[in-house]
Short mmCIF file of C-alpha atoms in Angstrom, two decimals:
data_model
loop_
_atom_site.label_atom_id
_atom_site.label_comp_id
_atom_site.label_asym_id
_atom_site.label_seq_id
_atom_site.Cartn_x
_atom_site.Cartn_y
_atom_site.Cartn_z
CA MET A 78 -52.28 -42.72 68.61
CA PRO A 79 -55.22 -43.78 71.43
CA SER A 80 -56.98 -44.23 74.60
CA ARG A 81 -57.84 -46.14 77.44
CA ARG A 82 -60.13 -49.10 76.14
CA GLU A 83 -60.20 -47.39 72.92
CA MET A 84 -57.47 -48.55 71.95
CA VAL A 85 -57.97 -51.39 71.07
CA GLY A 86 -55.94 -54.72 68.65
CA GLY A 87 -57.83 -54.34 65.26
CA LEU A 88 -56.24 -56.77 63.71
CA ALA A 89 -55.73 -59.15 66.73
CA GLY A 90 -57.39 -61.97 66.09
CA LEU A 91 -56.15 -62.32 63.02
CA ALA A 92 -51.92 -62.43 64.69
CA ALA A 93 -53.27 -65.36 66.59
CA SER A 94 -54.33 -67.07 63.73
CA ALA A 95 -52.45 -70.32 64.07
CA ALA A 96 -52.39 -70.73 59.91
CA PRO A 97 -48.90 -71.29 57.99
CA LEU A 98 -46.57 -69.12 57.07
CA ARG A 99 -46.35 -68.62 53.23
CA ARG A 100 -45.64 -64.92 51.33
CA PRO A 101 -49.16 -64.24 49.64
CA MET A 102 -48.04 -62.90 46.89
CA ALA A 103 -46.03 -65.26 45.51
CA ALA A 104 -48.31 -67.76 46.11
CA GLU A 105 -51.24 -66.31 43.65
CA GLY A 106 -48.04 -65.79 40.72
CA ALA A 107 -49.31 -62.13 41.45
CA SER A 108 -46.00 -60.01 39.53
CA THR A 109 -46.54 -57.10 42.56
CA THR A 110 -45.09 -56.88 46.03
CA ILE A 111 -47.26 -55.63 48.40
CA VAL A 112 -45.80 -53.86 51.23
CA ASP A 113 -47.28 -52.45 54.92
CA ALA A 114 -45.02 -49.34 54.66
CA HIS A 115 -47.02 -48.58 58.27
CA ASN A 116 -47.27 -51.44 60.72
CA HIS A 117 -46.56 -51.10 64.34
CA VAL A 118 -44.93 -53.44 66.49
CA ILE A 119 -43.66 -53.26 70.67
CA PRO A 120 -41.41 -55.80 71.04
CA GLN A 121 -40.13 -58.18 73.16
CA ALA A 122 -38.21 -57.21 75.00
CA VAL A 123 -38.94 -53.77 74.99
CA VAL A 124 -42.59 -55.01 77.49
CA ASP A 125 -39.46 -57.10 79.34
CA GLY A 126 -37.58 -53.81 80.49
CA PHE A 127 -41.37 -51.41 81.33
CA ALA A 128 -42.35 -54.49 83.83
CA ALA A 129 -38.67 -55.04 85.07
CA ASP A 130 -38.62 -50.39 85.41
CA PRO A 131 -42.32 -49.37 85.55
CA GLU A 132 -40.88 -45.64 86.79
CA ALA A 133 -38.20 -45.42 84.20
CA PHE A 134 -40.57 -43.52 81.82
CA GLY A 135 -44.34 -44.11 83.74
CA VAL A 136 -45.34 -47.29 81.25
CA SER A 137 -46.49 -50.16 83.84
CA VAL A 138 -47.09 -53.55 82.81
CA GLU A 139 -50.69 -55.55 84.18
CA ARG A 140 -53.22 -58.48 83.78
CA ARG A 141 -56.41 -57.65 82.89
CA ASP A 142 -59.30 -59.94 81.87
CA GLY A 143 -56.41 -62.45 81.24
CA ALA A 144 -54.87 -60.47 78.97
CA PRO A 145 -51.34 -58.03 78.84
CA TRP A 146 -52.23 -54.37 78.46
CA LEU A 147 -49.41 -51.34 78.75
CA VAL A 148 -50.70 -48.55 81.22
CA HIS A 149 -48.47 -45.53 80.79
CA ARG A 150 -49.05 -42.87 83.41
CA GLU A 151 -50.55 -40.31 81.44
CA GLY A 152 -53.57 -41.89 81.65
CA PHE A 153 -53.93 -44.07 78.72
CA ALA A 154 -53.63 -47.53 78.44
CA TYR A 155 -54.21 -50.83 75.58
CA PRO A 156 -53.77 -54.58 75.24
CA LEU A 157 -50.44 -55.99 74.21
CA SER A 158 -51.75 -58.08 71.27
CA ALA A 159 -49.53 -60.74 70.06
CA GLY A 160 -49.40 -58.35 66.26
CA PHE A 161 -46.94 -56.40 68.60
CA THR A 162 -44.21 -58.28 70.12
CA ASP A 163 -44.50 -62.05 68.03
CA PRO A 164 -42.65 -61.58 64.96
CA GLU A 165 -44.92 -64.53 63.90
CA ALA A 166 -47.88 -63.50 64.05
CA LYS A 167 -47.08 -60.44 62.82
CA VAL A 168 -45.77 -62.47 60.00
CA ARG A 169 -49.66 -64.91 60.08
CA ALA A 170 -51.51 -61.46 60.25
CA LEU A 171 -49.71 -60.48 57.04
CA ASP A 172 -50.45 -63.55 55.40
CA GLN A 173 -53.97 -63.24 56.55
CA ALA A 174 -54.17 -59.88 55.50
CA GLY A 175 -52.74 -60.86 51.49
CA ILE A 176 -49.45 -58.66 52.70
CA ASP A 177 -46.00 -59.81 51.01
CA ARG A 178 -43.55 -57.37 53.56
CA ALA A 179 -44.13 -55.15 56.30
CA VAL A 180 -42.20 -52.18 57.21
CA VAL A 181 -42.96 -51.81 61.45
CA SER A 182 -42.39 -48.98 63.13
CA PRO A 183 -41.49 -48.83 67.58
CA SER A 184 -45.25 -47.76 68.98
CA PRO A 185 -45.28 -44.09 68.96
CA THR A 186 -46.64 -44.67 72.79
CA LEU A 187 -43.18 -44.90 72.98
CA PHE A 188 -41.94 -41.59 72.34
CA PHE A 189 -40.49 -40.31 75.33
CA TYR A 190 -39.49 -37.22 74.61
CA GLY A 191 -40.08 -34.89 77.66
CA ALA A 192 -38.03 -37.51 79.75
CA GLU A 193 -34.52 -36.95 80.43
CA ALA A 194 -32.14 -36.70 77.48
CA ALA A 195 -30.10 -39.26 77.83
CA ARG A 196 -31.68 -41.83 79.52
CA ASN A 197 -34.39 -41.67 76.71
CA ALA A 198 -30.94 -41.84 74.10
CA ALA A 199 -30.41 -45.14 76.17
CA PHE A 200 -34.18 -46.24 75.67
CA VAL A 201 -34.00 -45.55 71.81
CA ARG A 202 -30.38 -47.90 71.11
CA THR A 203 -32.71 -50.98 73.22
CA LEU A 204 -35.96 -50.34 71.35
CA ASN A 205 -34.17 -50.30 68.21
CA GLU A 206 -31.37 -52.58 69.00
CA ALA A 207 -34.83 -55.24 70.11
CA VAL A 208 -37.13 -54.33 66.74
CA ALA A 209 -33.58 -54.67 64.36
CA THR A 210 -34.03 -58.46 66.23
CA PHE A 211 -37.71 -58.92 65.53
CA VAL A 212 -37.15 -58.36 61.85
CA ARG A 213 -34.79 -60.49 61.97
CA ALA A 214 -37.27 -63.48 62.66
CA ALA A 215 -38.98 -62.79 59.30
CA PRO A 216 -35.77 -62.32 56.73
CA GLY A 217 -37.47 -60.72 53.25
CA ARG A 218 -40.59 -60.59 54.91
CA LEU A 219 -40.57 -57.35 57.82
CA HIS A 220 -38.01 -54.74 57.45
CA GLY A 221 -37.15 -52.56 60.59
CA MET A 222 -38.09 -48.66 61.73
CA GLY A 223 -35.96 -47.28 63.96
CA ALA A 224 -36.25 -44.59 66.79
CA LEU A 225 -34.71 -41.24 67.14
CA PRO A 226 -34.22 -39.18 70.85
CA LEU A 227 -35.23 -36.16 69.71
CA GLN A 228 -34.80 -34.47 72.12
CA SER A 229 -31.40 -34.59 71.81
CA PRO A 230 -30.85 -33.35 68.68
CA GLU A 231 -26.94 -34.18 68.66
CA ALA A 232 -27.66 -38.50 70.28
CA SER A 233 -30.24 -38.47 67.20
CA VAL A 234 -27.60 -37.93 64.47
CA VAL A 235 -25.84 -41.26 66.41
CA GLU A 236 -29.02 -43.05 66.35
CA LEU A 237 -29.40 -42.41 62.61
CA ASP A 238 -25.45 -43.48 62.02
CA HIS A 239 -26.34 -46.93 63.98
CA LEU A 240 -28.90 -47.51 62.47
CA VAL A 241 -27.92 -46.95 58.45
CA ASN A 242 -24.58 -48.52 59.21
CA ARG A 243 -24.37 -50.80 61.93
CA LEU A 244 -28.68 -52.36 62.04
CA GLY A 245 -29.55 -51.98 58.35
CA MET A 246 -32.27 -49.79 58.25
CA ARG A 247 -33.84 -46.97 55.96
CA ALA A 248 -36.11 -45.19 57.18
CA VAL A 249 -37.53 -43.69 61.59
CA MET A 250 -40.00 -42.44 62.84
CA MET A 251 -40.60 -39.24 64.62
CA GLY A 252 -43.07 -37.73 66.25
CA THR A 253 -45.10 -34.51 65.07
CA HIS A 254 -43.21 -32.13 67.46
CA VAL A 255 -40.50 -32.84 69.92
CA ASN A 256 -42.79 -31.80 73.13
CA GLY A 257 -44.41 -29.01 72.10
CA VAL A 258 -41.75 -28.09 68.98
CA GLN A 259 -41.75 -27.98 65.84
CA LEU A 260 -39.33 -30.66 63.57
CA SER A 261 -38.74 -26.76 60.78
CA ALA A 262 -37.53 -25.46 64.89
CA PRO A 263 -33.87 -25.05 63.79
CA GLN A 264 -32.50 -26.85 67.11
CA VAL A 265 -34.40 -30.09 64.70
CA ARG A 266 -32.04 -29.20 61.01
CA PRO A 267 -29.17 -31.02 62.32
CA VAL A 268 -31.55 -34.03 62.80
CA LEU A 269 -33.49 -34.25 59.46
CA ARG A 270 -30.06 -32.86 57.22
CA ARG A 271 -27.68 -36.08 58.38
CA ALA A 272 -31.13 -38.09 57.94
CA ALA A 273 -31.15 -36.89 53.76
CA GLU A 274 -27.53 -37.56 54.23
CA LEU A 275 -27.88 -40.38 55.11
CA ASP A 276 -30.70 -41.44 52.14
CA VAL A 277 -32.91 -42.34 55.03
CA PHE A 278 -37.15 -42.07 54.72
CA VAL A 279 -38.58 -39.88 57.18
CA LEU A 280 -42.20 -41.34 58.01
CA THR A 281 -44.29 -38.59 60.84
CA HIS A 282 -46.51 -40.09 63.78
CA PRO A 283 -48.79 -37.84 64.98
CA MET A 284 -48.30 -38.16 69.70
CA TYR A 285 -49.50 -37.49 72.13
CA PHE A 286 -50.44 -37.79 76.44
CA GLY A 287 -52.57 -35.67 77.76
CA PRO A 288 -56.59 -34.19 76.44
CA LYS A 289 -56.46 -30.71 74.80
CA PRO A 290 -58.95 -28.44 74.47
CA GLY A 291 -62.03 -27.99 72.63
CA LEU A 292 -61.00 -32.41 71.01
CA GLU A 293 -61.37 -33.78 75.43
CA GLN A 294 -64.58 -36.23 73.76
CA TYR A 295 -65.76 -38.80 71.58
CA TYR A 296 -62.23 -40.11 70.49
CA LEU A 297 -61.00 -36.29 68.92
CA THR A 298 -58.30 -36.52 70.34
CA ASN A 299 -57.08 -39.36 67.92
CA LEU A 300 -59.91 -38.64 65.38
CA ILE A 301 -59.16 -35.01 64.31
CA GLY A 302 -56.05 -34.54 66.93
CA ASN A 303 -53.64 -36.54 64.46
CA PRO A 304 -54.91 -35.29 61.52
CA LEU A 305 -54.28 -32.09 62.79
CA ASP A 306 -51.12 -32.27 64.35
CA THR A 307 -49.49 -33.39 60.82
CA THR A 308 -51.46 -30.88 59.28
CA VAL A 309 -49.40 -28.21 61.53
CA MET A 310 -46.26 -30.07 61.62
CA ALA A 311 -45.76 -30.08 57.61
CA ALA A 312 -47.84 -26.50 57.51
CA ASN A 313 -44.20 -25.69 59.11
CA LEU A 314 -42.41 -27.68 57.06
CA ILE A 315 -43.63 -25.55 53.83
CA PHE A 316 -43.58 -22.29 55.06
CA GLY A 317 -40.35 -22.76 56.85
CA GLY A 318 -38.20 -23.25 54.39
CA VAL A 319 -37.30 -26.90 55.24
CA LEU A 320 -38.17 -28.74 51.89
CA GLU A 321 -36.36 -26.26 49.87
CA GLU A 322 -33.62 -25.95 52.33
CA LEU A 323 -33.21 -29.80 51.99
CA PRO A 324 -34.27 -30.96 48.24
CA ALA A 325 -33.29 -35.11 49.39
CA LEU A 326 -35.08 -35.29 52.45
CA ARG A 327 -38.11 -38.09 52.01
CA ILE A 328 -40.22 -37.03 55.35
CA GLY A 329 -44.11 -38.63 54.83
CA LEU A 330 -47.15 -38.55 56.46
CA SER A 331 -48.83 -40.10 58.26
CA HIS A 332 -52.70 -40.87 58.12
CA GLY A 333 -53.29 -39.50 54.38
CA GLY A 334 -51.31 -36.64 55.66
CA GLY A 335 -53.68 -35.59 58.05
CA PHE A 336 -55.73 -32.44 56.38
CA LEU A 337 -53.40 -30.88 54.34
CA PRO A 338 -54.16 -32.42 50.76
CA TYR A 339 -57.45 -31.72 51.34
CA GLN A 340 -57.04 -28.04 52.00
CA ILE A 341 -53.87 -27.06 50.13
CA GLY A 342 -55.68 -24.63 48.36
CA ARG A 343 -56.12 -22.61 51.13
CA LEU A 344 -52.45 -22.53 52.09
CA VAL A 345 -52.05 -21.25 47.55
CA HIS A 346 -54.26 -18.93 48.68
CA GLY A 347 -52.43 -17.65 51.59
CA TRP A 348 -49.35 -18.05 50.39
CA THR A 349 -50.99 -15.49 47.54
CA VAL A 350 -52.56 -12.58 49.68
CA ARG A 351 -51.02 -12.51 52.67
CA ARG A 352 -47.70 -11.10 53.53
CA GLU A 353 -46.04 -13.47 55.80
CA SER A 354 -46.64 -17.03 54.24
CA ARG A 355 -44.76 -15.34 51.17
CA THR A 356 -41.66 -16.91 52.70
CA THR A 357 -41.02 -19.89 49.61
CA GLN A 358 -40.21 -19.54 45.96
CA ALA A 359 -42.01 -22.91 45.46
CA SER A 360 -46.13 -23.30 46.23
CA PRO A 361 -47.03 -24.83 48.80
CA LYS A 362 -49.38 -27.22 46.12
CA ALA A 363 -45.38 -27.41 44.17
CA LEU A 364 -44.36 -28.27 47.74
CA LEU A 365 -46.83 -30.77 49.06
CA ARG A 366 -45.63 -33.64 46.25
CA ARG A 367 -42.33 -32.81 48.27
CA PHE A 368 -43.68 -35.04 50.99
CA TYR A 369 -44.79 -38.85 50.73
CA PHE A 370 -48.43 -40.17 52.26
CA ASP A 371 -49.68 -43.62 53.32
CA THR A 372 -53.10 -44.21 52.91
CA ILE A 373 -54.64 -44.42 55.87
CA THR A 374 -57.72 -42.60 55.25
CA HIS A 375 -60.42 -45.05 55.83
CA ASP A 376 -61.92 -43.61 52.28
CA ALA A 377 -61.81 -45.12 48.74
CA GLU A 378 -62.69 -41.80 47.75
CA ALA A 379 -60.30 -39.60 49.48
CA LEU A 380 -57.46 -42.17 49.17
CA GLY A 381 -58.22 -41.24 45.30
CA TYR A 382 -58.54 -37.78 45.69
CA LEU A 383 -54.72 -38.02 47.65
CA VAL A 384 -53.09 -39.95 44.32
CA ARG A 385 -54.84 -38.36 41.75
CA THR A 386 -53.80 -35.14 43.73
CA VAL A 387 -49.58 -35.90 44.86
CA GLY A 388 -48.73 -38.47 42.09
CA ALA A 389 -49.00 -42.97 42.14
CA ASP A 390 -44.87 -42.47 43.41
CA ARG A 391 -46.10 -40.10 46.42
CA VAL A 392 -47.84 -42.63 47.79
CA LEU A 393 -47.06 -45.67 50.03
CA LEU A 394 -49.46 -48.65 51.38
CA GLY A 395 -50.30 -48.91 54.94
CA SER A 396 -52.83 -50.71 57.28
CA ASP A 397 -51.27 -49.44 61.44
CA VAL A 398 -51.78 -52.42 62.63
CA PRO A 399 -52.09 -53.49 65.10
CA PHE A 400 -54.33 -50.56 66.58
CA ASP A 401 -58.22 -50.52 66.36
CA MET A 402 -57.12 -47.47 64.10
CA ALA A 403 -55.78 -49.21 61.23
CA ASP A 404 -56.99 -50.37 58.05
CA ALA A 405 -57.54 -54.19 58.12
CA GLY A 406 -58.02 -54.07 54.32
CA PRO A 407 -55.39 -51.92 53.44
CA VAL A 408 -54.94 -53.35 49.98
CA ALA A 409 -59.36 -53.40 49.05
CA THR A 410 -58.91 -49.72 49.85
CA LEU A 411 -56.48 -48.93 47.61
CA ARG A 412 -57.84 -51.10 44.65
CA ALA A 413 -61.41 -49.30 45.05
CA ALA A 414 -60.33 -46.36 44.74
CA ARG A 415 -60.59 -44.44 41.24
CA GLY A 416 -59.32 -43.61 38.41
CA LEU A 417 -56.37 -45.61 39.12
CA SER A 418 -54.23 -46.82 36.27
CA GLN A 419 -53.28 -50.71 37.78
CA ASP A 420 -49.74 -49.24 37.64
CA ASP A 421 -50.41 -46.50 39.77
CA ILE A 422 -51.37 -49.56 41.80
CA ALA A 423 -48.41 -51.38 41.79
CA LEU A 424 -46.52 -48.29 43.31
CA VAL A 425 -48.62 -47.66 45.30
CA ALA A 426 -48.70 -51.12 46.68
CA GLY A 427 -45.56 -51.74 47.11
CA ARG A 428 -42.99 -50.75 44.83
CA ASN A 429 -42.73 -47.39 47.06
CA ALA A 430 -42.19 -48.95 49.40
CA LEU A 431 -39.70 -51.19 48.03
CA ARG A 432 -37.44 -48.18 46.96
CA ILE A 433 -37.04 -45.69 49.36
CA ALA A 434 -37.97 -47.61 53.66
CA CYS A 435 -36.84 -51.63 52.62
CA ALA A 436 -33.31 -52.45 53.62
#
């Protein structure tokens, strides 16, 4: 997640392009459907709600240099490029990136887990309906990923049923914690259990409001803080026994899994030699393959290692568009990763997402 002016829409120019809408891979006669499974939206109806009532969640709409910005009371702000709000702009950006489809999810800046539960539940229902309207504007190109009011497990279970049975979605995005409560906590278990029962893909995403000690400078709150939050969350799910308790749960880790895949040996060693870490039947490395991962590593060597370590069937193409921390060329990054077969590339590029996340 971003902070103030550092959070710039990296592909705003692409989104604003006037290129004709088309299906890029079909036009080239390619057999692989390419799907961006990590792509954000803030539907215009939600923006209009913030403009009408900025006090509701402490989010206002301002104009800066002639462009609209969302400004949060916690002190960060970002430009609302057309890629956030306009389905046609979203599709044009996909075309120019050579991507056939996208699974679009609400920006994690809209995870108001600290708000009063009933108020956030009502907001999340509005948000999910707006995402559904957004994707209906481009059938066959856009697929929806919903959100949940996780501070209320009961409301979240109700919303999961609404997403699947009324809106036709197969995926949901969750923060890496619920206002400080880990997803491995007992109170969150009914939500994860219901997601598993409904075969809903859960993509977890870091979210933060305010600085973290030691990470205040150099944008480290994002550069280190986001992957760290993902790693802490995943380690708790592993050692907390959640993955063994819910074997049908499909859960993904953003940004290449944070630091987890690259330090998994340390978790295995701790599980081997430390009594307090020996909490599961399976080793952490075996449980690592229970997660799904996106490709957003910003490094082809790291991505190649990830795919070789967890398997091509566990990795989904992702961009993080339209934030400035996006991989603007995820397909090129994937193709540059060493040691991958054409079948590996096809799985990561789209087949996995089509199987688990696209309604």
